[in-house]
């Protein structure tokens, strides 16, 4: 090949490369920094957490991930990093709880004192039941012995007790205790994740955790945010796609938008153990409130995520559950400027 032809091809390649580089550079998002304005901190009166907020365009966003713990913690869809799902079968009452339920049933007026026939006539069984419970509290009787006696003299008592125990895991005080213990166990080994990254919520947990006056942002809320930061209408509406060169940086900590997204990771993989937490310090993931059913009735919600491998933001659907546990993402809350 003629050496001059080679040089011409090489020169043309360099020109095209530079031109492509300039075109790529021009795609970097540009936005009017005046749309980002300071906004007052928000005090969540439910737990006294204080959140930084930022006004972007005509929206006010929390500038921190939500860290509100509902009554049952993970039982109500709010997990810390590495926390295992609590199987319902493991939520069993302690003996003291069972004793308290027995006392409650014994004194329930609808059972009229659990009458028992004695040689001298009918008597209330409550005094006897109370005496056995007092013996249990003094460690002079085992709970199994009491239940065996109750079953022998009052078969219905055992039926009522079994029904009450079936709903034990739904008692608010029980849910609070079990959930808090699970949370604290995980927090002791994960470096106190929630203080920095907030909770990872199931979709239903996210909907229920939002404080009064705020909302879980819809897909449309996110589109408004992204377009305010310079994303074109065409690119913004791309679905199941990475969009906006530089958008992930703008939304991340120190990126200039004030949104300050932290790379909190998630739990979104199907795995038999159900504990597949992934991408901490690498990616962030956020629920939206926009929800739909697929043809096979599988439930999905639109989400946003970034990746350590590019500087764009992914918009697309996520399953709400993996089959072993709910999918877990971070939550940001939004409200409109009044």
mmCIF file of C-alpha atoms in Angstrom:
data_model
loop_
_atom_site.group_PDB
_atom_site.id
_atom_site.type_symbol
_atom_site.label_atom_id
_atom_site.label_comp_id
_atom_site.label_asym_id
_atom_site.label_seq_id
_atom_site.Cartn_x
_atom_site.Cartn_y
_atom_site.Cartn_z
ATOM 1 C CA UNK A 1 0.000 0.000 0.000
ATOM 2 C CA UNK A 2 1.243 3.505 -0.861
ATOM 3 C CA UNK A 3 2.717 5.101 2.259
ATOM 4 C CA UNK A 4 0.883 8.336 1.538
ATOM 5 C CA UNK A 5 -2.401 6.425 1.458
ATOM 6 C CA UNK A 6 -1.546 4.882 4.841
ATOM 7 C CA UNK A 7 -0.818 8.314 6.292
ATOM 8 C CA UNK A 8 -4.097 9.625 4.878
ATOM 9 C CA UNK A 9 -6.080 6.783 6.474
ATOM 10 C CA UNK A 10 -4.338 7.289 9.805
ATOM 11 C CA UNK A 11 -4.963 11.036 9.682
ATOM 12 C CA UNK A 12 -8.623 10.488 8.884
ATOM 13 C CA UNK A 13 -8.885 8.029 11.805
ATOM 14 C CA UNK A 14 -7.408 10.582 14.186
ATOM 15 C CA UNK A 15 -9.826 13.255 12.956
ATOM 16 C CA UNK A 16 -12.800 10.909 13.373
ATOM 17 C CA UNK A 17 -11.610 9.860 16.845
ATOM 18 C CA UNK A 18 -11.277 13.481 17.968
ATOM 19 C CA UNK A 19 -14.623 14.343 16.453
ATOM 20 C CA UNK A 20 -16.286 11.435 18.223
ATOM 21 C CA UNK A 21 -14.604 12.481 21.447
ATOM 22 C CA UNK A 22 -15.920 16.026 21.023
ATOM 23 C CA UNK A 23 -19.391 14.662 20.295
ATOM 24 C CA UNK A 24 -19.214 12.429 23.385
ATOM 25 C CA UNK A 25 -18.093 15.398 25.466
ATOM 26 C CA UNK A 26 -21.015 17.441 24.178
ATOM 27 C CA UNK A 27 -23.419 14.825 25.498
ATOM 28 C CA UNK A 28 -22.360 15.547 29.064
ATOM 29 C CA UNK A 29 -25.395 16.999 30.818
ATOM 30 C CA UNK A 30 -25.535 20.735 31.332
ATOM 31 C CA UNK A 31 -28.036 22.297 33.710
ATOM 32 C CA UNK A 32 -28.807 25.682 35.165
ATOM 33 C CA UNK A 33 -27.308 25.593 38.636
ATOM 34 C CA UNK A 34 -29.845 28.201 39.725
ATOM 35 C CA UNK A 35 -32.524 25.483 39.786
ATOM 36 C CA UNK A 36 -30.775 23.953 42.829
ATOM 37 C CA UNK A 37 -31.715 25.858 45.958
ATOM 38 C CA UNK A 38 -31.239 25.254 49.679
ATOM 39 C CA UNK A 39 -34.222 23.854 51.534
ATOM 40 C CA UNK A 40 -34.914 23.559 55.290
ATOM 41 C CA UNK A 41 -34.046 20.353 57.132
ATOM 42 C CA UNK A 42 -36.978 18.039 57.764
ATOM 43 C CA UNK A 43 -37.679 16.650 61.255
ATOM 44 C CA UNK A 44 -39.520 13.332 61.169
ATOM 45 C CA UNK A 45 -41.642 13.510 64.309
ATOM 46 C CA UNK A 46 -42.159 9.732 64.316
ATOM 47 C CA UNK A 47 -38.585 9.018 65.414
ATOM 48 C CA UNK A 48 -36.853 12.451 65.586
ATOM 49 C CA UNK A 49 -34.636 11.717 62.561
ATOM 50 C CA UNK A 50 -33.535 14.910 60.805
ATOM 51 C CA UNK A 51 -33.025 14.919 57.021
ATOM 52 C CA UNK A 52 -31.252 17.387 54.783
ATOM 53 C CA UNK A 53 -33.409 18.426 51.824
ATOM 54 C CA UNK A 54 -32.812 20.207 48.527
ATOM 55 C CA UNK A 55 -35.045 22.037 46.059
ATOM 56 C CA UNK A 56 -34.412 21.004 42.467
ATOM 57 C CA UNK A 57 -36.698 22.812 40.043
ATOM 58 C CA UNK A 58 -40.218 22.711 41.460
ATOM 59 C CA UNK A 59 -39.581 19.670 43.639
ATOM 60 C CA UNK A 60 -38.154 19.258 47.129
ATOM 61 C CA UNK A 61 -36.219 16.022 47.634
ATOM 62 C CA UNK A 62 -34.739 14.447 50.706
ATOM 63 C CA UNK A 63 -30.966 14.622 50.307
ATOM 64 C CA UNK A 64 -30.524 11.516 52.460
ATOM 65 C CA UNK A 65 -31.912 7.984 52.281
ATOM 66 C CA UNK A 66 -34.915 7.271 54.473
ATOM 67 C CA UNK A 67 -33.980 5.612 57.772
ATOM 68 C CA UNK A 68 -37.358 5.242 59.437
ATOM 69 C CA UNK A 69 -37.881 1.899 61.190
ATOM 70 C CA UNK A 70 -41.526 0.785 61.255
ATOM 71 C CA UNK A 71 -42.806 -1.081 64.301
ATOM 72 C CA UNK A 72 -41.662 -4.502 63.111
ATOM 73 C CA UNK A 73 -38.461 -3.430 61.328
ATOM 74 C CA UNK A 74 -37.793 -6.142 58.709
ATOM 75 C CA UNK A 75 -41.145 -7.767 59.514
ATOM 76 C CA UNK A 76 -42.621 -4.570 58.060
ATOM 77 C CA UNK A 77 -40.180 -4.332 55.164
ATOM 78 C CA UNK A 78 -37.226 -2.278 56.495
ATOM 79 C CA UNK A 79 -33.902 -4.155 56.503
ATOM 80 C CA UNK A 80 -30.374 -3.251 57.440
ATOM 81 C CA UNK A 81 -27.386 -4.635 55.512
ATOM 82 C CA UNK A 82 -26.920 -8.391 55.828
ATOM 83 C CA UNK A 83 -30.114 -8.925 57.799
ATOM 84 C CA UNK A 84 -31.737 -12.296 57.217
ATOM 85 C CA UNK A 85 -35.437 -12.641 56.515
ATOM 86 C CA UNK A 86 -37.289 -13.785 59.628
ATOM 87 C CA UNK A 87 -39.368 -16.903 58.848
ATOM 88 C CA UNK A 88 -42.819 -16.733 60.446
ATOM 89 C CA UNK A 89 -42.233 -20.204 61.903
ATOM 90 C CA UNK A 90 -39.414 -18.826 64.062
ATOM 91 C CA UNK A 91 -41.612 -16.223 65.746
ATOM 92 C CA UNK A 92 -42.651 -18.384 68.665
ATOM 93 C CA UNK A 93 -43.715 -17.005 72.029
ATOM 94 C CA UNK A 94 -41.535 -17.405 75.096
ATOM 95 C CA UNK A 95 -43.032 -19.304 78.026
ATOM 96 C CA UNK A 96 -43.718 -16.024 79.810
ATOM 97 C CA UNK A 97 -45.704 -14.827 76.784
ATOM 98 C CA UNK A 98 -47.741 -18.046 76.709
ATOM 99 C CA UNK A 99 -48.433 -17.710 80.447
ATOM 100 C CA UNK A 100 -49.667 -14.162 79.901
ATOM 101 C CA UNK A 101 -52.009 -15.358 77.134
ATOM 102 C CA UNK A 102 -53.314 -18.155 79.368
ATOM 103 C CA UNK A 103 -54.092 -15.583 82.101
ATOM 104 C CA UNK A 104 -55.816 -13.355 79.539
ATOM 105 C CA UNK A 105 -58.021 -16.239 78.328
ATOM 106 C CA UNK A 106 -58.791 -17.357 81.877
ATOM 107 C CA UNK A 107 -60.098 -13.894 82.749
ATOM 108 C CA UNK A 108 -61.964 -13.290 79.492
ATOM 109 C CA UNK A 109 -65.615 -12.635 80.525
ATOM 110 C CA UNK A 110 -67.027 -14.481 77.545
ATOM 111 C CA UNK A 111 -65.903 -17.795 79.088
ATOM 112 C CA UNK A 112 -67.704 -17.082 82.372
ATOM 113 C CA UNK A 113 -64.779 -18.040 84.612
ATOM 114 C CA UNK A 114 -64.257 -21.485 83.064
ATOM 115 C CA UNK A 115 -66.665 -23.250 85.459
ATOM 116 C CA UNK A 116 -65.631 -26.667 86.730
ATOM 117 C CA UNK A 117 -67.734 -29.248 88.543
ATOM 118 C CA UNK A 118 -66.455 -30.063 92.008
ATOM 119 C CA UNK A 119 -67.928 -32.686 94.418
ATOM 120 C CA UNK A 120 -69.780 -29.906 96.236
ATOM 121 C CA UNK A 121 -71.005 -28.148 93.074
ATOM 122 C CA UNK A 122 -69.885 -25.856 90.247
ATOM 123 C CA UNK A 123 -67.032 -23.446 90.835
ATOM 124 C CA UNK A 124 -65.034 -20.987 88.775
ATOM 125 C CA UNK A 125 -61.811 -22.460 87.481
ATOM 126 C CA UNK A 126 -60.015 -19.134 87.434
ATOM 127 C CA UNK A 127 -58.580 -19.379 90.979
ATOM 128 C CA UNK A 128 -57.039 -22.762 90.167
ATOM 129 C CA UNK A 129 -55.611 -21.493 86.871
ATOM 130 C CA UNK A 130 -54.157 -18.443 88.635
ATOM 131 C CA UNK A 131 -52.568 -20.638 91.298
ATOM 132 C CA UNK A 132 -50.879 -22.764 88.635
ATOM 133 C CA UNK A 133 -49.586 -19.678 86.848
ATOM 134 C CA UNK A 134 -48.191 -18.336 90.122
ATOM 135 C CA UNK A 135 -46.463 -21.683 90.646
ATOM 136 C CA UNK A 136 -44.979 -21.363 87.139
ATOM 137 C CA UNK A 137 -43.713 -17.860 87.928
ATOM 138 C CA UNK A 138 -42.040 -19.221 91.066
ATOM 139 C CA UNK A 139 -40.525 -21.993 88.911
ATOM 140 C CA UNK A 140 -42.460 -24.638 90.823
ATOM 141 C CA UNK A 141 -44.369 -25.842 87.740
ATOM 142 C CA UNK A 142 -43.507 -26.152 84.064
ATOM 143 C CA UNK A 143 -45.708 -24.536 81.461
ATOM 144 C CA UNK A 144 -46.243 -27.906 79.766
ATOM 145 C CA UNK A 145 -47.710 -29.279 82.978
ATOM 146 C CA UNK A 146 -50.187 -26.412 83.141
ATOM 147 C CA UNK A 147 -51.216 -26.892 79.511
ATOM 148 C CA UNK A 148 -51.711 -30.633 80.073
ATOM 149 C CA UNK A 149 -54.020 -29.913 83.047
ATOM 150 C CA UNK A 150 -55.965 -27.309 81.090
ATOM 151 C CA UNK A 151 -56.379 -29.715 78.195
ATOM 152 C CA UNK A 152 -57.691 -32.433 80.512
ATOM 153 C CA UNK A 153 -60.234 -30.293 82.386
ATOM 154 C CA UNK A 154 -61.117 -27.707 79.715
ATOM 155 C CA UNK A 155 -60.455 -29.037 76.158
ATOM 156 C CA UNK A 156 -61.871 -25.810 74.750
ATOM 157 C CA UNK A 157 -59.225 -23.813 76.622
ATOM 158 C CA UNK A 158 -56.461 -25.460 74.579
ATOM 159 C CA UNK A 159 -58.363 -24.744 71.354
ATOM 160 C CA UNK A 160 -58.690 -21.058 72.230
ATOM 161 C CA UNK A 161 -55.043 -20.900 73.312
ATOM 162 C CA UNK A 162 -53.858 -22.487 70.051
ATOM 163 C CA UNK A 163 -55.853 -19.932 68.047
ATOM 164 C CA UNK A 164 -54.380 -17.032 70.039
ATOM 165 C CA UNK A 165 -50.853 -18.371 69.587
ATOM 166 C CA UNK A 166 -51.438 -18.657 65.841
ATOM 167 C CA UNK A 167 -51.779 -14.873 65.678
ATOM 168 C CA UNK A 168 -48.929 -14.268 68.089
ATOM 169 C CA UNK A 169 -46.560 -12.988 65.385
ATOM 170 C CA UNK A 170 -49.069 -10.241 64.533
ATOM 171 C CA UNK A 171 -49.116 -8.750 68.031
ATOM 172 C CA UNK A 172 -47.489 -5.283 67.683
ATOM 173 C CA UNK A 173 -45.344 -5.664 70.798
ATOM 174 C CA UNK A 174 -44.075 -9.039 69.606
ATOM 175 C CA UNK A 175 -43.304 -7.760 66.118
ATOM 176 C CA UNK A 176 -41.430 -4.806 67.588
ATOM 177 C CA UNK A 177 -39.318 -7.014 69.850
ATOM 178 C CA UNK A 178 -38.494 -9.665 67.253
ATOM 179 C CA UNK A 179 -37.792 -7.116 64.508
ATOM 180 C CA UNK A 180 -35.616 -4.940 66.713
ATOM 181 C CA UNK A 181 -33.560 -7.941 67.891
ATOM 182 C CA UNK A 182 -32.945 -9.000 64.275
ATOM 183 C CA UNK A 183 -31.960 -5.452 63.314
ATOM 184 C CA UNK A 184 -29.552 -5.036 66.227
ATOM 185 C CA UNK A 185 -27.905 -8.384 65.524
ATOM 186 C CA UNK A 186 -27.120 -7.364 61.931
ATOM 187 C CA UNK A 187 -26.061 -3.829 62.894
ATOM 188 C CA UNK A 188 -23.415 -5.191 65.274
ATOM 189 C CA UNK A 189 -21.598 -6.743 62.306
ATOM 190 C CA UNK A 190 -22.245 -4.302 59.429
ATOM 191 C CA UNK A 191 -20.654 -1.147 60.824
ATOM 192 C CA UNK A 192 -23.993 0.496 61.720
ATOM 193 C CA UNK A 193 -25.145 0.621 58.112
ATOM 194 C CA UNK A 194 -28.447 2.455 58.623
ATOM 195 C CA UNK A 195 -26.959 5.629 60.116
ATOM 196 C CA UNK A 196 -25.064 6.252 56.864
ATOM 197 C CA UNK A 197 -27.142 4.543 54.184
ATOM 198 C CA UNK A 198 -30.674 4.356 55.563
ATOM 199 C CA UNK A 199 -32.791 1.215 55.484
ATOM 200 C CA UNK A 200 -33.251 -1.025 52.470
ATOM 201 C CA UNK A 201 -37.002 -1.362 51.978
ATOM 202 C CA UNK A 202 -39.308 -3.797 50.293
ATOM 203 C CA UNK A 203 -41.708 -2.115 47.871
ATOM 204 C CA UNK A 204 -44.629 -2.323 50.314
ATOM 205 C CA UNK A 205 -42.345 -1.276 53.157
ATOM 206 C CA UNK A 206 -41.273 1.760 51.131
ATOM 207 C CA UNK A 207 -44.858 2.850 50.528
ATOM 208 C CA UNK A 208 -45.711 2.561 54.212
ATOM 209 C CA UNK A 209 -42.538 4.191 55.576
ATOM 210 C CA UNK A 210 -42.938 7.582 53.886
ATOM 211 C CA UNK A 211 -43.582 10.400 56.414
ATOM 212 C CA UNK A 212 -46.653 12.612 56.310
ATOM 213 C CA UNK A 213 -46.391 15.428 53.790
ATOM 214 C CA UNK A 214 -44.024 13.482 51.531
ATOM 215 C CA UNK A 215 -44.480 10.725 48.953
ATOM 216 C CA UNK A 216 -42.545 7.874 47.436
ATOM 217 C CA UNK A 217 -41.605 9.414 44.076
ATOM 218 C CA UNK A 218 -43.324 8.102 40.988
ATOM 219 C CA UNK A 219 -41.533 7.407 37.726
ATOM 220 C CA UNK A 220 -42.885 10.778 36.576
ATOM 221 C CA UNK A 221 -41.320 12.507 39.601
ATOM 222 C CA UNK A 222 -37.958 11.038 38.629
ATOM 223 C CA UNK A 223 -38.410 12.123 35.018
ATOM 224 C CA UNK A 224 -39.021 15.702 36.193
ATOM 225 C CA UNK A 225 -35.856 15.566 38.290
ATOM 226 C CA UNK A 226 -33.760 14.129 35.467
ATOM 227 C CA UNK A 227 -35.025 16.625 32.881
ATOM 228 C CA UNK A 228 -34.404 19.490 35.321
ATOM 229 C CA UNK A 229 -30.783 18.302 35.413
ATOM 230 C CA UNK A 230 -30.492 18.509 31.617
ATOM 231 C CA UNK A 231 -31.671 15.115 30.354
ATOM 232 C CA UNK A 232 -33.448 15.502 27.027
ATOM 233 C CA UNK A 233 -37.107 14.544 26.669
ATOM 234 C CA UNK A 234 -36.230 11.813 24.176
ATOM 235 C CA UNK A 235 -33.501 10.245 26.276
ATOM 236 C CA UNK A 236 -35.479 10.603 29.505
ATOM 237 C CA UNK A 237 -38.339 8.545 28.078
ATOM 238 C CA UNK A 238 -36.106 5.623 27.121
ATOM 239 C CA UNK A 239 -37.250 2.592 29.115
ATOM 240 C CA UNK A 240 -35.146 -0.359 30.276
ATOM 241 C CA UNK A 241 -32.129 1.702 29.323
ATOM 242 C CA UNK A 242 -29.094 3.603 30.572
ATOM 243 C CA UNK A 243 -29.671 7.340 30.017
ATOM 244 C CA UNK A 244 -27.788 10.593 30.436
ATOM 245 C CA UNK A 245 -24.003 10.648 30.308
ATOM 246 C CA UNK A 246 -22.937 12.277 33.598
ATOM 247 C CA UNK A 247 -26.398 12.042 35.215
ATOM 248 C CA UNK A 248 -25.258 9.501 37.806
ATOM 249 C CA UNK A 249 -22.442 11.803 38.889
ATOM 250 C CA UNK A 250 -24.799 14.779 39.210
ATOM 251 C CA UNK A 251 -27.103 12.760 41.465
ATOM 252 C CA UNK A 252 -24.335 11.200 43.572
ATOM 253 C CA UNK A 253 -22.525 12.637 46.593
ATOM 254 C CA UNK A 254 -20.647 15.793 45.645
ATOM 255 C CA UNK A 255 -22.126 15.839 42.141
ATOM 256 C CA UNK A 256 -23.537 19.361 42.265
ATOM 257 C CA UNK A 257 -27.272 18.641 42.177
ATOM 258 C CA UNK A 258 -27.641 18.439 45.949
ATOM 259 C CA UNK A 259 -29.355 15.040 45.663
ATOM 260 C CA UNK A 260 -26.307 13.318 47.249
ATOM 261 C CA UNK A 261 -27.099 9.663 46.405
ATOM 262 C CA UNK A 262 -24.939 7.212 48.365
ATOM 263 C CA UNK A 263 -23.840 3.830 47.031
ATOM 264 C CA UNK A 264 -25.942 1.821 49.457
ATOM 265 C CA UNK A 265 -26.181 -1.416 47.434
ATOM 266 C CA UNK A 266 -29.309 -3.562 47.450
ATOM 267 C CA UNK A 267 -30.726 -7.070 47.752
ATOM 268 C CA UNK A 268 -32.266 -8.094 44.442
ATOM 269 C CA UNK A 269 -31.028 -11.541 43.463
ATOM 270 C CA UNK A 270 -32.867 -14.855 43.647
ATOM 271 C CA UNK A 271 -30.964 -17.150 45.965
ATOM 272 C CA UNK A 272 -32.114 -19.975 48.175
ATOM 273 C CA UNK A 273 -30.579 -18.415 51.266
ATOM 274 C CA UNK A 274 -32.357 -15.157 50.463
ATOM 275 C CA UNK A 275 -29.450 -13.077 51.773
ATOM 276 C CA UNK A 276 -27.864 -11.833 48.538
ATOM 277 C CA UNK A 277 -26.900 -8.294 49.516
ATOM 278 C CA UNK A 278 -24.749 -6.822 46.769
ATOM 279 C CA UNK A 279 -22.899 -3.784 45.375
ATOM 280 C CA UNK A 280 -22.345 -1.826 48.588
ATOM 281 C CA UNK A 281 -19.994 1.109 47.837
ATOM 282 C CA UNK A 282 -20.536 0.432 44.105
ATOM 283 C CA UNK A 283 -24.121 1.210 43.067
ATOM 284 C CA UNK A 284 -27.247 2.948 44.319
ATOM 285 C CA UNK A 285 -30.823 1.787 43.739
ATOM 286 C CA UNK A 286 -34.117 3.605 44.387
ATOM 287 C CA UNK A 287 -37.736 2.499 44.321
ATOM 288 C CA UNK A 288 -40.393 4.508 42.543
ATOM 289 C CA UNK A 289 -44.076 4.227 43.407
ATOM 290 C CA UNK A 290 -44.963 3.322 39.801
ATOM 291 C CA UNK A 291 -46.178 -0.277 39.894
ATOM 292 C CA UNK A 292 -47.664 -2.699 37.365
ATOM 293 C CA UNK A 293 -48.437 -6.370 36.697
ATOM 294 C CA UNK A 294 -46.863 -8.415 33.929
ATOM 295 C CA UNK A 295 -48.916 -10.821 31.812
ATOM 296 C CA UNK A 296 -48.184 -13.679 34.220
ATOM 297 C CA UNK A 297 -49.329 -11.512 37.174
ATOM 298 C CA UNK A 298 -45.740 -10.947 38.325
ATOM 299 C CA UNK A 299 -45.537 -7.569 40.060
ATOM 300 C CA UNK A 300 -42.990 -4.963 39.003
ATOM 301 C CA UNK A 301 -42.100 -1.404 39.948
ATOM 302 C CA UNK A 302 -40.058 1.140 38.017
ATOM 303 C CA UNK A 303 -36.689 1.858 39.640
ATOM 304 C CA UNK A 304 -33.570 3.951 39.195
ATOM 305 C CA UNK A 305 -30.001 2.711 39.599
ATOM 306 C CA UNK A 306 -26.447 3.640 38.722
ATOM 307 C CA UNK A 307 -23.465 1.399 38.026
ATOM 308 C CA UNK A 308 -19.788 1.532 38.793
ATOM 309 C CA UNK A 309 -19.194 0.760 35.095
ATOM 310 C CA UNK A 310 -20.787 3.875 33.568
ATOM 311 C CA UNK A 311 -21.985 7.351 34.453
ATOM 312 C CA UNK A 312 -25.591 6.990 33.326
ATOM 313 C CA UNK A 313 -28.798 6.224 35.215
ATOM 314 C CA UNK A 314 -30.832 3.112 34.452
ATOM 315 C CA UNK A 315 -34.587 3.390 34.198
ATOM 316 C CA UNK A 316 -36.600 0.207 34.085
ATOM 317 C CA UNK A 317 -38.672 -2.408 35.919
ATOM 318 C CA UNK A 318 -37.717 -4.512 38.917
ATOM 319 C CA UNK A 319 -39.573 -7.453 40.404
ATOM 320 C CA UNK A 320 -40.987 -6.787 43.847
ATOM 321 C CA UNK A 321 -39.845 -10.181 45.142
ATOM 322 C CA UNK A 322 -37.411 -12.924 44.192
ATOM 323 C CA UNK A 323 -39.432 -15.910 45.338
ATOM 324 C CA UNK A 324 -37.382 -16.246 48.519
ATOM 325 C CA UNK A 325 -37.697 -12.751 49.898
ATOM 326 C CA UNK A 326 -38.740 -9.206 48.875
ATOM 327 C CA UNK A 327 -36.353 -7.185 46.725
ATOM 328 C CA UNK A 328 -34.775 -4.401 48.789
ATOM 329 C CA UNK A 329 -33.820 -0.915 47.575
ATOM 330 C CA UNK A 330 -33.215 2.505 49.113
ATOM 331 C CA UNK A 331 -35.895 5.189 49.415
ATOM 332 C CA UNK A 332 -35.866 8.904 48.744
ATOM 333 C CA UNK A 333 -38.965 10.997 49.409
ATOM 334 C CA UNK A 334 -40.205 13.984 47.441
ATOM 335 C CA UNK A 335 -42.827 16.717 47.643
ATOM 336 C CA UNK A 336 -43.811 19.651 45.457
ATOM 337 C CA UNK A 337 -42.769 23.227 46.111
ATOM 338 C CA UNK A 338 -45.758 25.044 47.593
#
